[in-house]
Coordinates of C-alpha atoms in Angstrom, one line a residue:
X13 CA 12.0 -19.2 11.1
X14 CA 15.1 -18.0 9.3
X15 CA 16.8 -14.6 9.5
X16 CA 18.6 -12.7 6.7
X17 CA 21.2 -10.1 7.7
X18 CA 22.0 -7.3 5.3
X19 CA 24.6 -4.6 5.8
X20 CA 23.6 -1.4 3.9
X21 CA 26.1 1.1 2.6
X22 CA 24.1 4.4 2.3
X23 CA 21.4 6.3 4.1
X24 CA 18.8 5.8 1.4
X25 CA 19.1 2.8 -0.9
X26 CA 17.2 -0.2 -2.2
X27 CA 19.2 -3.4 -1.7
X28 CA 18.2 -6.4 -3.9
X29 CA 17.9 -9.4 -1.5
X30 CA 16.2 -11.8 -4.0
X31 CA 19.1 -14.3 -3.9
X32 CA 19.1 -14.3 0.0
X33 CA 15.3 -14.8 0.1
X34 CA 15.5 -17.6 -2.6
X35 CA 18.3 -19.4 -0.6
X36 CA 16.2 -19.2 2.6
X37 CA 13.2 -20.7 0.8
X38 CA 15.4 -23.5 -0.6
X39 CA 16.9 -24.3 2.7
X40 CA 13.5 -24.5 4.3
X41 CA 12.5 -27.4 2.1
X42 CA 9.1 -25.9 1.4
X43 CA 8.1 -26.5 -2.2
X44 CA 4.6 -25.0 -2.3
X45 CA 3.2 -22.3 0.1
X46 CA 4.0 -18.8 1.2
X47 CA 7.1 -17.0 2.4
X48 CA 6.5 -14.1 4.7
X49 CA 9.3 -11.6 5.2
X50 CA 9.4 -9.1 8.1
X51 CA 11.9 -6.3 8.8
X52 CA 12.7 -5.9 12.5
X53 CA 13.3 -2.1 11.9
X54 CA 11.1 1.0 11.9
X55 CA 13.3 2.8 9.3
X56 CA 13.7 -0.1 6.8
X57 CA 10.9 -1.6 4.6
X58 CA 10.5 -4.3 2.0
X59 CA 9.1 -4.2 -1.5
X60 CA 9.0 -6.0 -4.8
X61 CA 10.0 -4.0 -7.9
X62 CA 12.1 -4.1 -11.0
X63 CA 15.5 -5.5 -10.5
X64 CA 16.8 -5.5 -14.1
X65 CA 17.6 -1.8 -14.2
X66 CA 19.3 -0.2 -11.1
X67 CA 18.0 3.2 -12.2
X68 CA 14.5 2.2 -11.0
X69 CA 15.7 1.9 -7.4
X70 CA 17.5 5.2 -7.8
X71 CA 14.4 6.8 -9.2
X72 CA 12.3 5.5 -6.3
X73 CA 14.7 6.8 -3.6
X74 CA 15.1 10.1 -5.4
X75 CA 11.3 10.6 -5.6
X76 CA 10.9 9.7 -2.0
X77 CA 13.5 12.2 -0.9
X78 CA 11.5 14.9 -2.6
X79 CA 8.1 13.7 -1.4
X80 CA 9.3 13.1 2.2
X81 CA 12.2 15.4 2.8
X82 CA 14.7 14.7 5.6
X83 CA 14.3 18.1 7.2
X84 CA 10.7 19.1 7.3
X85 CA 10.3 20.3 10.8
X86 CA 9.5 16.9 12.3
X87 CA 9.0 16.6 16.1
X88 CA 11.0 13.3 16.5
X89 CA 14.4 14.4 17.8
X90 CA 16.6 11.7 16.3
X91 CA 16.6 13.3 12.9
X92 CA 15.2 10.3 11.1
X93 CA 11.4 11.0 11.0
X94 CA 11.5 10.9 7.2
X95 CA 12.8 7.3 7.4
X96 CA 9.9 6.3 9.6
X97 CA 7.4 7.9 7.2
X98 CA 9.0 6.2 4.2
X99 CA 8.9 2.9 5.9
X100 CA 5.2 3.3 6.7
X101 CA 4.5 4.2 3.0
X102 CA 6.0 0.9 2.0
X103 CA 5.7 -1.8 4.7
X104 CA 8.0 -3.8 7.1
X105 CA 6.3 -7.0 5.8
X106 CA 6.0 -8.7 2.5
X107 CA 4.5 -12.1 1.5
X108 CA 5.6 -14.1 -1.6
X109 CA 4.0 -17.1 -3.2
X110 CA 6.3 -20.1 -3.3
X111 CA 6.0 -22.7 -6.1
X112 CA 8.5 -25.5 -6.9
X113 CA 10.7 -24.3 -4.1
X114 CA 11.2 -20.8 -5.6
X115 CA 9.6 -17.4 -5.0
X116 CA 7.0 -16.6 -7.7
X117 CA 8.2 -13.4 -9.3
X118 CA 7.7 -11.8 -12.7
X119 CA 10.6 -11.7 -15.2
X120 CA 11.9 -8.3 -14.1
X121 CA 10.9 -8.4 -10.4
X122 CA 13.2 -8.6 -7.4
X123 CA 12.8 -8.4 -3.6
X124 CA 14.3 -5.3 -2.0
X125 CA 15.2 -4.1 1.4
X126 CA 14.4 -0.4 1.4
X127 CA 17.0 1.3 3.6
X128 CA 15.9 4.8 4.7
X129 CA 18.3 5.4 7.7
X130 CA 21.6 3.7 6.9
X131 CA 24.3 2.6 6.8
X132 CA 23.2 -0.1 9.2
X133 CA 23.0 -3.8 9.6
X134 CA 19.4 -4.9 9.0
X135 CA 17.7 -8.2 10.0
X136 CA 14.7 -9.7 8.1
X137 CA 12.7 -12.6 9.4
X138 CA 11.7 -15.3 6.9
X139 CA 8.8 -17.4 7.9
X140 CA 7.7 -20.2 5.6
X141 CA 4.1 -21.5 5.5
X142 CA 3.8 -24.7 3.6
X143 CA 0.7 -25.4 1.5
X144 CA -1.7 -28.1 2.8
X145 CA -1.6 -31.7 1.5

């Protein structure tokens, strides 16, 4: 297992981690199989979405802020219940197909860490599962 560490800069942001994931896959030596990513955090998620236009990530976080507002009378006293809800709407885990030692992604796709309670340092586990013989 490998670990990727990401320092986020804002409370709500999507950080493109495609290069870090690709490097971890390459370092593993696995050419064909699966790469499973897992966030160690309850207020940060993972997703695949468009990475060509940064406005997409901004649209996503903007929509989520309206759909799951920060101050909506939550019971959790830390003031970050919205971040927990947003993480559950996405997921702390994500699996990617690996072929020829690279993640299989569409032309415009990238892998993102979804930060909902930053700025923080986030850790993501990378577990490779090699295809059979």
